[in-house]
Tab-separated table of C-alpha atoms and ligand atoms in Angstrom:
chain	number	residue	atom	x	y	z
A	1	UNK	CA	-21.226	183.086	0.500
A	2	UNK	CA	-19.147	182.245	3.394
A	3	UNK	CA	-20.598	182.311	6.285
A	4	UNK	CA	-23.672	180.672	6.763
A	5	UNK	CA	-24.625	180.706	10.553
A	6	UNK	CA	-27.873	182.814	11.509
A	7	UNK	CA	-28.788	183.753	7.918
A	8	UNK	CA	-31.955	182.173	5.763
A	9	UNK	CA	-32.496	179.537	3.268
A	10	UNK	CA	-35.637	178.922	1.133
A	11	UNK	CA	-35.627	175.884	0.114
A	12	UNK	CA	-38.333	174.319	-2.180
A	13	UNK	CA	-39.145	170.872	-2.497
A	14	UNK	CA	-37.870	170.342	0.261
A	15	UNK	CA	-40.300	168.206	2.226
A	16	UNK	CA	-38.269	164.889	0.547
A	17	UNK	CA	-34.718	163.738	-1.074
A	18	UNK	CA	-32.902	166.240	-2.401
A	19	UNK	CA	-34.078	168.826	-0.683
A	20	UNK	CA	-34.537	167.856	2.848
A	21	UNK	CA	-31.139	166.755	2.817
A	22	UNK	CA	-30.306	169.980	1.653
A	23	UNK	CA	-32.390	171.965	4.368
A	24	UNK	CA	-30.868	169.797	6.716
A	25	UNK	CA	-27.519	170.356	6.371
A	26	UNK	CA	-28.196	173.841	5.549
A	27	UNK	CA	-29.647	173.481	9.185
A	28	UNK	CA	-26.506	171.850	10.773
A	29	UNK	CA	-24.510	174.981	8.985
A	30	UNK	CA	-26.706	176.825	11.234
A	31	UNK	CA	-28.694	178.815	8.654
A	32	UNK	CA	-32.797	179.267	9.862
A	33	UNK	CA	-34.786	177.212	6.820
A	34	UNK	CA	-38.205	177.807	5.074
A	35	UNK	CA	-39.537	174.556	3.672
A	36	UNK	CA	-41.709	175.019	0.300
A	37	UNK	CA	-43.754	172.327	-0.865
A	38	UNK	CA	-46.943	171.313	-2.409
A	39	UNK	CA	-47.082	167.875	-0.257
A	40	UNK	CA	-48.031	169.165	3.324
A	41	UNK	CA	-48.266	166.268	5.303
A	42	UNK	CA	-44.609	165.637	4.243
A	43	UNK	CA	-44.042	169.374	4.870
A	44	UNK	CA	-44.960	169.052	8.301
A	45	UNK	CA	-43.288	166.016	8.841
A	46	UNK	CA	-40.070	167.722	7.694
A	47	UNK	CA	-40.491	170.793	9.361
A	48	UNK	CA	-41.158	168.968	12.879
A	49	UNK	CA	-37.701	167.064	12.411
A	50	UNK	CA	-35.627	169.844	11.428
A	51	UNK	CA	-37.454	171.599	14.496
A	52	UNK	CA	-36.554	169.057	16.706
A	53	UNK	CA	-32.921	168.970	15.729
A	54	UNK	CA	-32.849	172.432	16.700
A	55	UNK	CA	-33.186	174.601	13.565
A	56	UNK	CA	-35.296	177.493	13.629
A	57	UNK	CA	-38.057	176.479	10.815
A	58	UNK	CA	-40.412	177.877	9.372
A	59	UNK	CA	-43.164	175.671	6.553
A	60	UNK	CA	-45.098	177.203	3.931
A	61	UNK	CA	-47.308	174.910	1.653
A	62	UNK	CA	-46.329	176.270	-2.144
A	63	UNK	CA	-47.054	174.883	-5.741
A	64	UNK	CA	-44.018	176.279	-7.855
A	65	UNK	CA	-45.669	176.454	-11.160
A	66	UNK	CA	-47.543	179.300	-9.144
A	67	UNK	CA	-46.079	183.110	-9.849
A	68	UNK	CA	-48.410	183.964	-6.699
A	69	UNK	CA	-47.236	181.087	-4.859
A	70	UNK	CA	-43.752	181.826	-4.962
A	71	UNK	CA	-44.556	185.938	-4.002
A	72	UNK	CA	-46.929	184.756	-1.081
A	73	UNK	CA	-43.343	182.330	-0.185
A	74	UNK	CA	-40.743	185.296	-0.502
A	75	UNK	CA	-43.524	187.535	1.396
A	76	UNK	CA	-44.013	184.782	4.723
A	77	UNK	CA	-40.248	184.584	4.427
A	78	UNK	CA	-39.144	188.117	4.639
A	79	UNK	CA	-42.351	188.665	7.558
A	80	UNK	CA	-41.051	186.026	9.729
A	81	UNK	CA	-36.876	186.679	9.353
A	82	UNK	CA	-36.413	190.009	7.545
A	83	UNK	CA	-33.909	188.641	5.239
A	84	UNK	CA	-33.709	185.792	2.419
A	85	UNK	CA	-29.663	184.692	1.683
A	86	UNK	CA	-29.991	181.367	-0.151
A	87	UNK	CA	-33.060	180.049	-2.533
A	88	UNK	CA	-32.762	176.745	-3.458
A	89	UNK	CA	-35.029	176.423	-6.544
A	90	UNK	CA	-35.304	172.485	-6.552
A	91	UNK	CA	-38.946	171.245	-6.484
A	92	UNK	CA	-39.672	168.845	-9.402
A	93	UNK	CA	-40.905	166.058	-11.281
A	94	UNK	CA	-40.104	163.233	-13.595
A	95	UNK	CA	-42.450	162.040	-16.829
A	96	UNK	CA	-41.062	159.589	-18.493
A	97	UNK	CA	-42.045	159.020	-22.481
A	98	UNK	CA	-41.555	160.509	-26.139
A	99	UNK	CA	-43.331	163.392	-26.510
A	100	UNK	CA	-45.942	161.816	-29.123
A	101	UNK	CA	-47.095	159.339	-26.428
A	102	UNK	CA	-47.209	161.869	-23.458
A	103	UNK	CA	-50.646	163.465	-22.177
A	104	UNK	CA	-51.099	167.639	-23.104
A	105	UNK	CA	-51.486	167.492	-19.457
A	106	UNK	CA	-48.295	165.757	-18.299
A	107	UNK	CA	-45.675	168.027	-20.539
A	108	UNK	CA	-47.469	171.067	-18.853
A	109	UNK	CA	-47.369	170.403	-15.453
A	110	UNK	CA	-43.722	168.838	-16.335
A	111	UNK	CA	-42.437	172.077	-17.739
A	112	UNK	CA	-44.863	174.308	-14.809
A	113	UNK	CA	-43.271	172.686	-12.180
A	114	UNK	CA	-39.893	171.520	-13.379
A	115	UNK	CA	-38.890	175.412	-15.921
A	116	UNK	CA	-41.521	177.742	-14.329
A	117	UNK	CA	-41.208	176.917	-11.023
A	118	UNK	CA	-37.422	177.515	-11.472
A	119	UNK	CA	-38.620	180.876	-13.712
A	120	UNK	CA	-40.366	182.135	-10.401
A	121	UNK	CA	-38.206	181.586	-7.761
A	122	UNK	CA	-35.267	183.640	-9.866
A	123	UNK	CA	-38.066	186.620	-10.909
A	124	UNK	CA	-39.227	186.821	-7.327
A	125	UNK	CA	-36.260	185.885	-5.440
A	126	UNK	CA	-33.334	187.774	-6.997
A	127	UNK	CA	-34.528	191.113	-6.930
A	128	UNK	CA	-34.802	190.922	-3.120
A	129	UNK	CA	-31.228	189.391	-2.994
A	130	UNK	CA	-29.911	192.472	-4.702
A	131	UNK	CA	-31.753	194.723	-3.283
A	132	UNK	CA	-30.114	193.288	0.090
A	133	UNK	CA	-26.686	193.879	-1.092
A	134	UNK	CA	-25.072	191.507	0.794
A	135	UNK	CA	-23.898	187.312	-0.019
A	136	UNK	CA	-26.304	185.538	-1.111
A	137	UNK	CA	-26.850	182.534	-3.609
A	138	UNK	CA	-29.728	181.053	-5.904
A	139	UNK	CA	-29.082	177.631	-6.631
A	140	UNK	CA	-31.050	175.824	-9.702
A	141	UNK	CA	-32.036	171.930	-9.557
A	142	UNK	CA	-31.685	170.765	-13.198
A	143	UNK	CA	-29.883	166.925	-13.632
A	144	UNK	CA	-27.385	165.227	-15.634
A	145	UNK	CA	-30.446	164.811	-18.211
A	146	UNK	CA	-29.819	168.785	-18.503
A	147	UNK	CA	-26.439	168.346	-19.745
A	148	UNK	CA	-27.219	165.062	-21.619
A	149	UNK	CA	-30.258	163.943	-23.647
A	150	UNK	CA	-31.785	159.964	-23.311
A	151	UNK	CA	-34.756	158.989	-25.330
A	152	UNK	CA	-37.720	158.138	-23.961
A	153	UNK	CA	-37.297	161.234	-21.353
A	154	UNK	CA	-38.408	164.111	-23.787
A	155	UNK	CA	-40.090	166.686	-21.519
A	156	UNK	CA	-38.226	165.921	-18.270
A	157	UNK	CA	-34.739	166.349	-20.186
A	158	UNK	CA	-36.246	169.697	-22.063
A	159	UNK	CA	-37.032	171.120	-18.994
A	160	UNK	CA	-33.374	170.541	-17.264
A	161	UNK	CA	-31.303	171.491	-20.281
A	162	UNK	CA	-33.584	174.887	-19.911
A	163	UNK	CA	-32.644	175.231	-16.005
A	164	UNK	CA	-29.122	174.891	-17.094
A	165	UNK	CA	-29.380	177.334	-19.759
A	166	UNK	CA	-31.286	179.930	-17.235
A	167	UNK	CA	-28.977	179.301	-14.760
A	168	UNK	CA	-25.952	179.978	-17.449
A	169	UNK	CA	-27.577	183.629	-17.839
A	170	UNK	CA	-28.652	184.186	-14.771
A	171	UNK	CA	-24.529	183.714	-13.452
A	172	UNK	CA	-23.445	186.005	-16.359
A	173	UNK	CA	-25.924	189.138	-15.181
A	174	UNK	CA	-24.684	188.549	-11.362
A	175	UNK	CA	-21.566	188.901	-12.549
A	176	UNK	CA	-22.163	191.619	-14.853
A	177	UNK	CA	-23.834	193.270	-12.169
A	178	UNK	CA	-20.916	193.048	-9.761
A	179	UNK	CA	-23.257	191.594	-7.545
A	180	UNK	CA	-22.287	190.010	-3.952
A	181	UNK	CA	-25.086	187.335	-5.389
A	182	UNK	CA	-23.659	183.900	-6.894
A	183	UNK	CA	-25.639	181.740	-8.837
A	184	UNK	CA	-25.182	177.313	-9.209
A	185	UNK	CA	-26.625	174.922	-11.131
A	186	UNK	CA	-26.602	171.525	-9.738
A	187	UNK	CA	-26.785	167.935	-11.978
A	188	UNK	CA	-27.282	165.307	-9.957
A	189	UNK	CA	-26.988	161.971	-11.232
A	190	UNK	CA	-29.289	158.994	-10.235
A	191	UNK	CA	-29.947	160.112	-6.383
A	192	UNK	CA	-32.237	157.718	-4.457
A	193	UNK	CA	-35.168	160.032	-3.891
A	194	UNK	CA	-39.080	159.577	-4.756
A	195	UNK	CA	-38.535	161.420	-8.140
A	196	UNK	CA	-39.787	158.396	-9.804
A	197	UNK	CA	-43.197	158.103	-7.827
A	198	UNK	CA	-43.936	162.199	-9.260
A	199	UNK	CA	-47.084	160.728	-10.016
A	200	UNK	CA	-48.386	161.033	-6.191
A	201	UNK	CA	-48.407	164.509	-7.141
A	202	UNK	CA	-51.006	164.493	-10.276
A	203	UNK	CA	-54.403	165.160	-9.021
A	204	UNK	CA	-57.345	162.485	-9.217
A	205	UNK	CA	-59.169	164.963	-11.860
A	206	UNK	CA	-60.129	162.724	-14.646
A	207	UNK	CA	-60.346	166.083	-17.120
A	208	UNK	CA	-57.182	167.524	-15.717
A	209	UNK	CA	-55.268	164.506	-15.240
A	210	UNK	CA	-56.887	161.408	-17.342
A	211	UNK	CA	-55.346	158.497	-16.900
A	212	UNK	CA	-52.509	157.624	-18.631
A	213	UNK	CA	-52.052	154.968	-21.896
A	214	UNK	CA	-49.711	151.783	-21.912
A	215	UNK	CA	-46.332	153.370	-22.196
A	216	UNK	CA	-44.045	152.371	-25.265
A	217	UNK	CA	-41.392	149.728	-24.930
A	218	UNK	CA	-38.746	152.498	-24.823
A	219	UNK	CA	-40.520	154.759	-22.191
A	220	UNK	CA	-41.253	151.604	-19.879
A	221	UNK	CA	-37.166	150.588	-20.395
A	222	UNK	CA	-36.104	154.314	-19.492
A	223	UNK	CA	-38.998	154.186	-16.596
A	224	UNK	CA	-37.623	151.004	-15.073
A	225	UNK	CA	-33.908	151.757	-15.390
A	226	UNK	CA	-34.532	155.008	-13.576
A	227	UNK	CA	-36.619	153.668	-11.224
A	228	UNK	CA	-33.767	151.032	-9.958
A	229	UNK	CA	-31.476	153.440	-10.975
A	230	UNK	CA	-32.573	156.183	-8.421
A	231	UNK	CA	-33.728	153.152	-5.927
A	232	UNK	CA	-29.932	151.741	-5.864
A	233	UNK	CA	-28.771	155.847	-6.415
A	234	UNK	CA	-26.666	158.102	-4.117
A	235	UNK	CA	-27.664	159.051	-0.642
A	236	UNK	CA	-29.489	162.214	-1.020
A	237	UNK	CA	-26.846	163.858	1.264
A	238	UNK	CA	-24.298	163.432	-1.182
A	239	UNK	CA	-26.054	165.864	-3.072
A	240	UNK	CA	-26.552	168.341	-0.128
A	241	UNK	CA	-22.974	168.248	0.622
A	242	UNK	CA	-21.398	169.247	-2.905
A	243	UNK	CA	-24.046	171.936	-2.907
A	244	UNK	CA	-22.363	173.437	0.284
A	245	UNK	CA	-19.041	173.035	-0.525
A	246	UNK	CA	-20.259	174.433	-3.996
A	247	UNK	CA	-22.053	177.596	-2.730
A	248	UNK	CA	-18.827	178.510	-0.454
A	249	UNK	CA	-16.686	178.098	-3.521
A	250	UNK	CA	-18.673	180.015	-5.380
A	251	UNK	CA	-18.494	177.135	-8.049
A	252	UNK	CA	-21.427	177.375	-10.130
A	253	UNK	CA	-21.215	174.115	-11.961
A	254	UNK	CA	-22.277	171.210	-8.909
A	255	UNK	CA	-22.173	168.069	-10.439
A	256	UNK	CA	-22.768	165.217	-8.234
A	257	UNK	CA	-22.828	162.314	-10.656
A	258	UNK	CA	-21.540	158.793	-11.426
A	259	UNK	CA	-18.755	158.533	-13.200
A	260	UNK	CA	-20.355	156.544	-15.952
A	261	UNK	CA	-23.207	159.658	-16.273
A	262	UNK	CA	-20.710	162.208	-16.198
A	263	UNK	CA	-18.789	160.317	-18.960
A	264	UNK	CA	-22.029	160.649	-21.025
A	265	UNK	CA	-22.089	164.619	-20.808
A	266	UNK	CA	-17.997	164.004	-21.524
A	267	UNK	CA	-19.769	161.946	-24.782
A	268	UNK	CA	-22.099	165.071	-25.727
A	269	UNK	CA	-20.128	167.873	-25.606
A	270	UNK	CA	-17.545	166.056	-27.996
A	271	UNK	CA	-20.547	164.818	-30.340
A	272	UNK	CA	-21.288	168.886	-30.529
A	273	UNK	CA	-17.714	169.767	-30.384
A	274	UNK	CA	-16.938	167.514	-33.771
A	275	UNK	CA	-20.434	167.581	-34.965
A	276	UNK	CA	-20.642	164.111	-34.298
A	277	UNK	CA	-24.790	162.567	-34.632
A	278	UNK	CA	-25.988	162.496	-30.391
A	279	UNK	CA	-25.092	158.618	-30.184
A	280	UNK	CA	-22.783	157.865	-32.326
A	281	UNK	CA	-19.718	156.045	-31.233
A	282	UNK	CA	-16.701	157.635	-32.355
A	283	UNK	CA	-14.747	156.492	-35.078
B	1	NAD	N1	-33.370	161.762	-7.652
B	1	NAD	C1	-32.600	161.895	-8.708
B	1	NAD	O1	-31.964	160.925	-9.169
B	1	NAD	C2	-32.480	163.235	-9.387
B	1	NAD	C3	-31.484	163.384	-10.350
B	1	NAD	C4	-31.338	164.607	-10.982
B	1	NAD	C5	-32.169	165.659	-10.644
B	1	NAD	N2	-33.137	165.493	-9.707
B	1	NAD	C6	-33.969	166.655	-9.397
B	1	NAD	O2	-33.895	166.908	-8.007
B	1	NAD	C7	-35.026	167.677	-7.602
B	1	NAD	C8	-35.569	167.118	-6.325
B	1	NAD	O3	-36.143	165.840	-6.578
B	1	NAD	P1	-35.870	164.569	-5.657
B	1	NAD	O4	-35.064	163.628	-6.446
B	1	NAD	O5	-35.421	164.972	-4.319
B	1	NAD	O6	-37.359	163.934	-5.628
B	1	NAD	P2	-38.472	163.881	-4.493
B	1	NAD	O7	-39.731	163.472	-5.199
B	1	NAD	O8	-38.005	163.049	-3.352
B	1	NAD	O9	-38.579	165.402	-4.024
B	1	NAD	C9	-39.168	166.379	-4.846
B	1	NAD	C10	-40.007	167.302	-3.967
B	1	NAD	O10	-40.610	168.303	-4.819
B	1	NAD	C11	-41.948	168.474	-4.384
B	1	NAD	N3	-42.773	169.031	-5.455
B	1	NAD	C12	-43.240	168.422	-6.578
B	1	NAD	N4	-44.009	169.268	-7.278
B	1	NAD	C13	-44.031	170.434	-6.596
B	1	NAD	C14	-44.649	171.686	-6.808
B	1	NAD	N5	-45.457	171.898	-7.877
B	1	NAD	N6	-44.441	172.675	-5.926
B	1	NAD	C15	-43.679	172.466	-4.822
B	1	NAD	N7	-43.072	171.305	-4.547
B	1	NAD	C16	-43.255	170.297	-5.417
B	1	NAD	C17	-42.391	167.083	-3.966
B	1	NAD	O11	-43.543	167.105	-3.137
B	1	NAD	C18	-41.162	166.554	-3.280
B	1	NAD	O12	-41.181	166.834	-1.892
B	1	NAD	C19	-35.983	167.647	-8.805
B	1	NAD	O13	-35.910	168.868	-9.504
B	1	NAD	C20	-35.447	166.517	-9.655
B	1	NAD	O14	-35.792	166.686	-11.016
B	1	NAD	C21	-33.310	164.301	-9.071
């Protein structure tokens, strides 16, 4: 896609970080935004700024790991602007913790919000963008934990290799389809965001969400290096900038990362590429 001015972007999680920055310079671009997210005081709060820089804006309260959610969010879309260009599939969450010491409850919601929520928006989203027949783009929030993997960060890291690996397929069948529709994947690296409070997000049901054990000495290391790793991270905008430049380049790999993160997906794909054991230096 080109030419942004006076067409729409859906944009989810998008009341804070990533995506807000995104919306908003989406916004300066001059593209009309609909903000989807499950925190609505933050929604509004978002919405009213965008509104009074000038974009047209339009908020819709949505939980992600909700099919009907993400229908009633494509349906409020196409009612108020007749048209959908670019969905921004980024809402998410971060659990820290091997998968033996994590909650039932805490690798669900990971892997609703985080892989189903990214599940919906392409089942719901792309068949309108086809049906359009003219530019358009999906772009897919995974990390640099989807092209890496770090112990300690099981469910979180699952979930992103999976949005890569969606995103993979989903680029192949546009493609295949000789579709005017492009598809990214983005990995940012540590971004300074509220990822690592996610847990404002869990409800206060003590059956749905019990509280949760002492973490492991690992998971509380990989907590607290994220933690000031996203606090001293990127500015958010960083992000929203290589996703522009990325959508008009039609560049499907966006990779905003530090060079020392990047040089650990570098590390990976030579561990698979001479069957080397994931962490082992090479010889
Ligand atoms: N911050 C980083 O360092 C970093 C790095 C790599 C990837 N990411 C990914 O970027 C994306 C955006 O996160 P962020 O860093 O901006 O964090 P953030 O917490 O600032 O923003 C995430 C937004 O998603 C919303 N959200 C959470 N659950 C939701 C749900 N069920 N339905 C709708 N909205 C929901 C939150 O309310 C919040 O507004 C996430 O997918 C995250 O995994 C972040």
């Amino acid at each position: 896609m080109k030419d942004f001015a006076g067409r729409v972007a859906v944009v989810t999680g998008g009341a804070s970080g990533i995506g807000l920055a995104t919306a908003q310079r989406l916004a300066a671009e001059g593209m009309k935004i609909v903000l989807a997210d499950v925190e609505v005081g933050a929604l509004e709060a978002a919405r009213d700024g965008l509104a009074a820089d000038g974009a047209e804006v339009l908020a819709i309260p949505t939980d992600v790991a909700r099919a009907e959610a993400i229908e009633a969010l494509a349906q409020s879309t196409l009612d108020r602007f007749g048209a959908v260009h670019v969905v921004f599939n980024n809402a998410g969450v971060a659990v820290t913790g091997s998968l033996w010491e994590s909650s039932l409850e805490d690798l669900e919601w990971s892997i609703d919000v985080n892989l189903w929520g990214v599940i919906h928006g392409i089942r719901t989203f792309v068949p309108i963008l086809l049906e359009q027949g003219v530019p358009g783009h999906v772009i897919n929030t995974a990390s640099m934990a989807g092209v890496t993997s770090t112990a300690y960060l099981d469910v979180y890291t699952a979930t992103k290799h999976a949005v890569v690996a969606l995103s993979e397929c989903l680029h192949k069948e546009l493609e295949s389809e000789e579709s005017p529709v492009r598809a990214s994947v983005v990995c940012p690296g540590l971004i300074r965001t509220r990822i690592m409070e996610s847990e404002r997000h869990r409800g206060s049901d003590p059956e749905r969400d019990p509280p949760r054990p002492e973490p492991s000495a690992g998971a509380a290391f990989v907590d607290r290096f994220l933690s000031d790793g996203t606090e001293q991270g990127w500015d958010p905008s960083r992000v929203a900038d290589a996703i522009v430049d990325g959508i008009r380049e039609e560049r499907f790999y966006i990779i905003p990362a530090q060079p020392e993160l990047v040089a650990l997906m570098d590390q990976r794909i030579d561990e698979l590429r001479t069957r080397r054991n994931p962490g082992a230096t090479a010889s």
